[in-house]
Amino acid sequence: MKLWKRAAAAIKDRKSLLAVGFSRRTSHHNLDLEAAIIKATSHDSSSVDYSNAHRVYKWIRSSPHLNLKTLIHTLSSRVSHTRSWIVSLKSLMLLHGVISCKLPSVLGELRRLPFDLSDFSDGHSCLSKTWGFNIFVRAYYAFLHSYASFLSDQFHRRPVNRRSSVNQETERIQKLQSLLELILQIRPIADNMKRTLILEAMDCIVIESINIYGRICSGVIRMLPSSGKADAAATLKIINKATSQGEDLAVYFEFCKGFGVPNARDTPQFVSIPKAEVETIKNMIENVGEEEVVEEEKAMVVLEKPRLETIITEKWEIFEDDECCFHEKVIKEYQKHTLPLIVSYQEPVYIEYMMPDLITF
């Protein structure tokens, strides 16, 4: 029965390739790219076609604007017609790699995924055998859909004044924390899910979880020195959540390690948030109430309100967020350092893991 299913799946892929071969070649229709996408998202759950995945990435890098349209059209059509968890998962992994390259033209256009897998259900096997894979695909889609939107928003974000910059950074960290919550939901939960393709997908997820949590910690550390009394409560809430998520991530790594995910062999040691800074934030919150009481007492003896003046200036201090300015220099640095980097006031800490081939170029 398994042999028959494999043969049927291979025939389907072959028919798709033949259809591409007979298609009309135009300047707006890259048939070679379309064939590489079909091969990279084949029905074979026992292997991942890395060579064709890399071919797709090279085509996207060579002409992002033109080839991205072919990628979106081909993946959208393939996912909607096959209804296979294997093809759907490989399509998500392929898009994950494209999004992770952080090319400006890709982030500018790919605000959302070109297909909807929020209620995905495999159409080739009975539910009792595929329910775990269905949940896995839905969870991966939920994360990647939000991640694409987040990166696109960061790319389109404009520099602002200092006050707004603090608010922007707070909002950015909160969104990263929401993304981490989504990514921790991606896990195999059925007994029949220990497949090569699932392990490869989990490799990608584990590395991305390290990357996102590292950016959360880095953002908190950058935000602490500039946090004022008005931001103290929000900052402390973010810190408490980051601490809790660090514990959740450690549990997640233990689960992945037990499942056999190669990149989860060791739990990474993240740089901790400075305790002295956290205590300062707590003191700010405690002192706010006391200062408000003092201000009220002073207001009772004021006989005349001071004259207020409006000061108009264009000399705002501009902060450039390294997460949102994806110019050529940033892209080269990203490709140079493919390992997750946790930034702190101390020496940088690198997590010594090899990135999965479907995430990097």
Coordinates of C-alpha atoms in Angstrom, one line a residue:
M1 CA 0.0 0.0 0.0
K2 CA 2.8 2.4 0.9
L3 CA 4.6 1.5 -2.3
W4 CA 1.5 2.3 -4.3
K5 CA 1.1 5.7 -2.6
R6 CA 4.7 6.5 -3.4
A7 CA 4.2 5.6 -7.0
A8 CA 1.0 7.7 -7.2
A9 CA 2.7 10.7 -5.6
A10 CA 5.6 10.4 -8.0
I11 CA 3.2 10.3 -11.0
K12 CA 1.5 13.5 -9.8
D13 CA 4.8 15.3 -9.6
R14 CA 5.8 14.0 -13.0
K15 CA 2.5 15.3 -14.5
S16 CA 3.1 18.7 -13.0
L17 CA 6.5 18.9 -14.5
L18 CA 5.2 17.8 -17.9
A19 CA 2.6 20.5 -17.7
V20 CA 5.3 23.1 -17.0
G21 CA 7.4 21.7 -20.0
F22 CA 4.5 22.2 -22.4
S23 CA 3.8 25.7 -21.0
R24 CA 4.5 28.7 -23.1
R25 CA 7.8 30.4 -22.2
T26 CA 7.6 34.2 -21.8
S27 CA 9.6 37.0 -20.2
H28 CA 7.2 37.0 -17.3
H29 CA 7.0 33.2 -16.9
N30 CA 10.2 31.5 -15.6
L31 CA 9.6 27.8 -16.4
D32 CA 13.0 26.7 -14.9
L33 CA 12.0 28.3 -11.6
E34 CA 8.6 26.7 -11.7
A35 CA 10.1 23.3 -12.3
A36 CA 12.5 23.8 -9.4
I37 CA 9.6 24.7 -7.1
I38 CA 7.7 21.6 -8.0
K39 CA 10.7 19.4 -7.4
A40 CA 11.5 21.2 -4.0
T41 CA 7.8 20.6 -2.9
S42 CA 7.4 17.0 -4.1
H43 CA 5.2 14.4 -2.5
D44 CA 8.1 12.5 -1.1
S45 CA 8.1 12.7 2.8
S46 CA 11.3 10.7 3.1
S47 CA 13.6 13.4 1.8
V48 CA 14.0 17.1 1.1
D49 CA 15.4 18.3 -2.3
Y50 CA 18.0 20.8 -1.1
S51 CA 19.5 21.3 -4.6
N52 CA 16.3 22.5 -6.1
A53 CA 15.5 24.6 -3.0
H54 CA 18.8 26.4 -3.5
R55 CA 18.0 26.9 -7.1
V56 CA 14.8 28.6 -6.1
Y57 CA 16.7 30.9 -3.7
K58 CA 19.2 31.8 -6.4
W59 CA 16.4 32.7 -8.8
I60 CA 14.8 34.9 -6.2
R61 CA 18.1 36.7 -5.4
S62 CA 18.9 37.2 -9.1
S63 CA 15.6 39.0 -9.9
P64 CA 13.4 39.2 -6.7
H65 CA 10.6 41.3 -8.2
L66 CA 10.0 39.2 -11.3
N67 CA 10.7 35.7 -9.9
L68 CA 8.8 36.3 -6.7
K69 CA 5.6 36.5 -8.7
T70 CA 6.3 33.1 -10.3
L71 CA 7.1 31.7 -6.8
I72 CA 3.8 33.0 -5.3
H73 CA 1.7 31.8 -8.3
T74 CA 3.3 28.3 -8.4
L75 CA 3.1 27.7 -4.7
S76 CA -0.4 29.0 -4.3
S77 CA -1.7 26.8 -7.2
R78 CA 0.2 23.8 -6.0
V79 CA -0.9 24.0 -2.4
S80 CA -4.6 24.6 -3.3
H81 CA -4.7 21.7 -5.8
T82 CA -2.8 18.9 -4.0
R83 CA -4.2 19.1 -0.5
S84 CA -1.2 17.1 0.7
W85 CA 0.4 17.7 4.1
I86 CA 3.8 16.9 2.6
V87 CA 3.5 19.4 -0.3
S88 CA 2.0 22.1 2.1
L89 CA 4.8 21.7 4.7
K90 CA 7.5 21.8 2.1
S91 CA 5.9 24.9 0.6
L92 CA 6.0 26.6 4.0
M93 CA 9.6 25.6 4.5
L94 CA 10.5 27.0 1.1
L95 CA 8.8 30.3 1.9
H96 CA 10.4 30.4 5.3
G97 CA 13.8 30.4 3.5
V98 CA 12.7 33.1 1.1
I99 CA 11.4 35.3 3.9
S100 CA 14.5 34.8 6.1
C101 CA 16.8 36.2 3.4
K102 CA 15.3 39.7 4.2
L103 CA 15.7 41.0 0.7
P104 CA 14.1 44.5 0.5
S105 CA 12.0 43.7 -2.6
V106 CA 10.7 40.5 -1.0
L107 CA 9.8 42.1 2.3
G108 CA 8.2 45.0 0.4
E109 CA 5.8 42.7 -1.6
L110 CA 5.4 39.6 0.6
R111 CA 3.2 41.1 3.4
R112 CA 1.2 37.9 3.7
L113 CA 1.5 34.3 2.6
P114 CA 0.0 33.5 -0.9
F115 CA -2.3 30.7 0.5
D116 CA -4.4 30.0 3.5
L117 CA -3.7 26.9 5.6
S118 CA -5.4 28.0 8.8
D119 CA -7.9 25.1 8.5
F120 CA -5.8 22.7 6.5
S121 CA -6.8 19.1 6.3
D122 CA -5.0 16.4 4.3
G123 CA -7.2 15.1 1.5
H124 CA -5.3 11.8 0.7
S125 CA -5.5 9.8 3.9
C126 CA -8.0 9.2 6.7
L127 CA -8.1 11.7 9.6
S128 CA -7.0 9.1 12.1
K129 CA -3.6 9.0 10.4
T130 CA -3.2 12.7 9.4
W131 CA -4.7 14.7 12.3
G132 CA -1.2 15.3 13.8
F133 CA 0.2 16.5 10.5
N134 CA -2.8 18.7 9.9
I135 CA -2.2 20.5 13.3
F136 CA 1.5 20.8 12.6
V137 CA 0.9 22.5 9.2
R138 CA -1.7 24.8 10.7
A139 CA 0.6 25.9 13.5
Y140 CA 3.6 26.4 11.1
Y141 CA 1.3 28.5 8.8
A142 CA 0.0 30.6 11.7
F143 CA 3.6 31.5 12.7
L144 CA 4.9 32.1 9.2
H145 CA 1.9 34.2 8.2
S146 CA 2.5 36.5 11.3
Y147 CA 6.2 36.5 10.8
A148 CA 6.0 37.7 7.2
S149 CA 3.6 40.5 8.2
F150 CA 6.0 41.5 11.0
L151 CA 9.1 41.7 8.8
S152 CA 7.2 43.6 6.2
D153 CA 6.0 46.1 8.8
Q154 CA 9.5 46.5 10.1
F155 CA 10.8 47.1 6.6
H156 CA 8.2 49.9 5.9
R157 CA 8.7 51.6 9.2
R158 CA 10.0 55.1 9.1
P159 CA 12.5 56.7 11.6
V160 CA 10.8 58.8 14.3
N161 CA 11.6 61.1 17.2
R162 CA 13.1 59.8 20.4
R163 CA 9.8 59.5 22.3
S164 CA 8.1 57.6 19.5
S165 CA 11.2 55.5 19.1
V166 CA 10.8 54.1 22.6
N167 CA 7.2 53.3 21.9
Q168 CA 8.1 51.6 18.6
E169 CA 10.7 49.5 20.3
T170 CA 8.3 48.4 23.0
E171 CA 5.7 47.5 20.3
R172 CA 8.3 45.6 18.3
I173 CA 9.4 43.5 21.3
Q174 CA 5.8 42.7 22.1
K175 CA 5.2 41.5 18.6
L176 CA 8.3 39.3 18.8
Q177 CA 7.0 37.8 22.0
S178 CA 3.7 37.0 20.3
L179 CA 5.7 35.3 17.4
L180 CA 7.6 33.2 20.0
E181 CA 4.3 32.1 21.5
L182 CA 3.2 31.0 18.0
I183 CA 6.5 29.2 17.2
L184 CA 6.4 27.2 20.5
Q185 CA 3.0 25.7 19.4
I186 CA 4.8 24.0 16.4
R187 CA 5.5 20.5 17.5
P188 CA 4.7 16.9 16.5
I189 CA 2.0 15.5 18.8
A190 CA 1.0 12.2 17.1
D191 CA 2.9 8.9 17.4
N192 CA 3.3 8.5 13.7
M193 CA 5.1 11.8 13.1
K194 CA 8.7 10.8 13.4
R195 CA 9.4 11.4 9.7
T196 CA 12.5 12.8 8.0
L197 CA 10.4 15.8 6.7
I198 CA 9.1 16.6 10.2
L199 CA 12.6 16.5 11.7
E200 CA 13.9 18.8 8.9
A201 CA 11.0 21.3 9.6
M202 CA 11.7 21.2 13.3
D203 CA 15.3 22.0 12.6
C204 CA 14.2 25.2 11.0
I205 CA 11.8 26.0 13.8
V206 CA 14.4 25.4 16.6
I207 CA 16.8 27.8 14.9
E208 CA 14.1 30.4 14.4
S209 CA 13.0 30.2 18.0
I210 CA 16.6 30.9 19.1
N211 CA 16.7 33.8 16.7
I212 CA 13.5 35.4 17.9
Y213 CA 14.2 35.0 21.6
G214 CA 17.6 36.4 21.1
R215 CA 16.1 39.5 19.4
I216 CA 13.7 39.8 22.4
C217 CA 16.5 39.8 24.9
S218 CA 18.6 42.2 22.7
G219 CA 15.7 44.5 22.4
V220 CA 15.0 44.6 26.1
I221 CA 18.7 45.3 26.9
R222 CA 18.7 48.2 24.4
M223 CA 15.4 49.5 25.8
L224 CA 16.4 49.5 29.5
P225 CA 18.7 52.6 29.5
S226 CA 16.1 54.8 27.7
S227 CA 13.1 53.7 29.7
G228 CA 11.6 56.5 31.7
K229 CA 9.0 56.6 34.4
A230 CA 6.1 56.6 31.9
D231 CA 7.5 53.4 30.3
A232 CA 8.4 51.5 33.5
A233 CA 5.3 49.5 33.9
A234 CA 5.2 48.3 30.3
T235 CA 8.9 47.6 30.4
L236 CA 8.6 45.5 33.5
K237 CA 5.7 43.5 31.9
I238 CA 7.9 42.8 28.9
I239 CA 10.8 41.6 31.1
N240 CA 8.6 39.3 33.1
K241 CA 7.2 37.8 30.0
A242 CA 10.6 37.4 28.5
T243 CA 11.8 35.5 31.6
S244 CA 8.7 33.2 31.5
Q245 CA 9.2 32.6 27.7
G246 CA 12.9 31.7 28.4
E247 CA 11.7 28.9 30.7
D248 CA 9.1 27.8 28.1
L249 CA 11.8 27.7 25.4
A250 CA 14.0 25.5 27.6
V251 CA 11.1 23.1 28.0
Y252 CA 10.6 23.2 24.3
F253 CA 14.2 22.4 23.6
E254 CA 14.0 19.4 25.9
F255 CA 11.0 18.1 24.0
C256 CA 12.7 18.6 20.7
K257 CA 15.8 16.9 22.0
G258 CA 13.8 13.9 23.1
F259 CA 12.1 13.8 19.7
G260 CA 15.5 13.7 17.9
V261 CA 15.7 17.1 16.4
P262 CA 19.5 17.6 15.6
N263 CA 19.6 21.3 16.3
A264 CA 18.1 20.8 19.8
R265 CA 20.9 18.6 21.0
D266 CA 22.0 21.3 23.5
T267 CA 19.9 24.0 25.2
P268 CA 21.5 27.4 24.3
Q269 CA 22.7 29.7 27.1
F270 CA 21.2 33.1 26.6
V271 CA 22.6 36.3 28.0
S272 CA 20.5 37.3 31.0
I273 CA 18.9 40.7 31.4
P274 CA 20.9 42.8 33.9
K275 CA 19.2 42.5 37.3
A276 CA 20.4 46.0 38.3
E277 CA 18.4 47.5 35.4
V278 CA 15.3 45.5 36.4
E279 CA 15.5 46.8 40.0
T280 CA 15.7 50.3 38.7
I281 CA 12.6 49.8 36.7
K282 CA 10.8 48.4 39.7
N283 CA 11.9 51.4 41.8
M284 CA 10.5 53.7 39.2
I285 CA 7.1 52.1 39.4
E286 CA 7.1 52.3 43.2
N287 CA 8.2 56.0 43.2
V288 CA 5.6 57.1 40.7
G289 CA 2.7 56.8 43.2
E290 CA 4.7 58.8 45.9
E291 CA 5.6 61.5 43.4
E292 CA 2.0 61.9 42.3
V293 CA 0.9 62.5 46.0
V294 CA 3.7 65.1 46.4
E295 CA 2.6 66.9 43.2
E296 CA -1.0 67.1 44.4
E297 CA 0.1 68.7 47.7
K298 CA 2.2 71.2 45.9
A299 CA -0.7 72.1 43.5
M300 CA -2.9 73.1 46.5
V301 CA -0.6 76.0 47.4
V302 CA 0.1 77.3 43.9
L303 CA -1.5 80.8 43.5
E304 CA -0.8 81.4 39.9
K305 CA -0.3 78.9 37.1
P306 CA 3.0 79.3 35.3
R307 CA 3.0 80.5 31.8
L308 CA 3.6 77.7 29.4
E309 CA 5.4 78.1 26.1
T310 CA 5.2 75.9 23.0
I311 CA 8.6 75.0 21.6
I312 CA 8.6 73.9 18.0
T313 CA 11.8 72.3 16.8
E314 CA 12.9 70.0 14.0
K315 CA 16.0 68.8 15.9
W316 CA 14.7 65.5 17.0
E317 CA 17.2 62.8 17.7
I318 CA 16.7 60.1 15.2
F319 CA 17.2 56.4 16.0
E320 CA 17.8 54.0 13.2
D321 CA 16.6 50.5 14.0
D322 CA 18.9 47.8 12.7
E323 CA 16.0 45.5 12.4
C324 CA 14.1 47.6 9.9
C325 CA 16.7 49.1 7.6
F326 CA 17.4 46.2 5.2
H327 CA 19.9 47.9 2.9
E328 CA 22.7 46.1 1.1
K329 CA 25.1 46.4 4.0
V330 CA 22.7 44.7 6.4
I331 CA 21.9 41.9 3.9
K332 CA 25.6 41.2 3.6
E333 CA 26.0 41.1 7.3
Y334 CA 23.1 38.7 7.6
Q335 CA 24.6 36.4 5.1
K336 CA 28.0 36.6 6.7
H337 CA 26.7 35.7 10.2
T338 CA 24.2 32.9 9.7
L339 CA 24.3 32.0 13.4
P340 CA 21.9 33.6 15.9
L341 CA 23.6 36.4 17.8
I342 CA 22.5 37.6 21.3
V343 CA 23.6 41.2 21.9
S344 CA 24.4 42.5 25.4
Y345 CA 26.7 44.8 27.2
Q346 CA 29.1 41.9 27.5
E347 CA 30.8 40.1 24.7
P348 CA 28.5 38.7 21.9
V349 CA 27.4 35.2 22.4
Y350 CA 27.1 32.9 19.4
I351 CA 25.0 29.8 19.3
E352 CA 27.1 27.2 17.5
Y353 CA 24.5 25.5 15.4
M354 CA 24.4 24.8 11.7
M355 CA 21.4 26.5 10.0
P356 CA 19.2 24.1 8.1
D357 CA 19.6 24.4 4.3
L358 CA 16.0 25.5 3.7
I359 CA 16.5 28.6 5.8
T360 CA 19.8 30.0 4.6
F361 CA 21.3 30.7 1.2

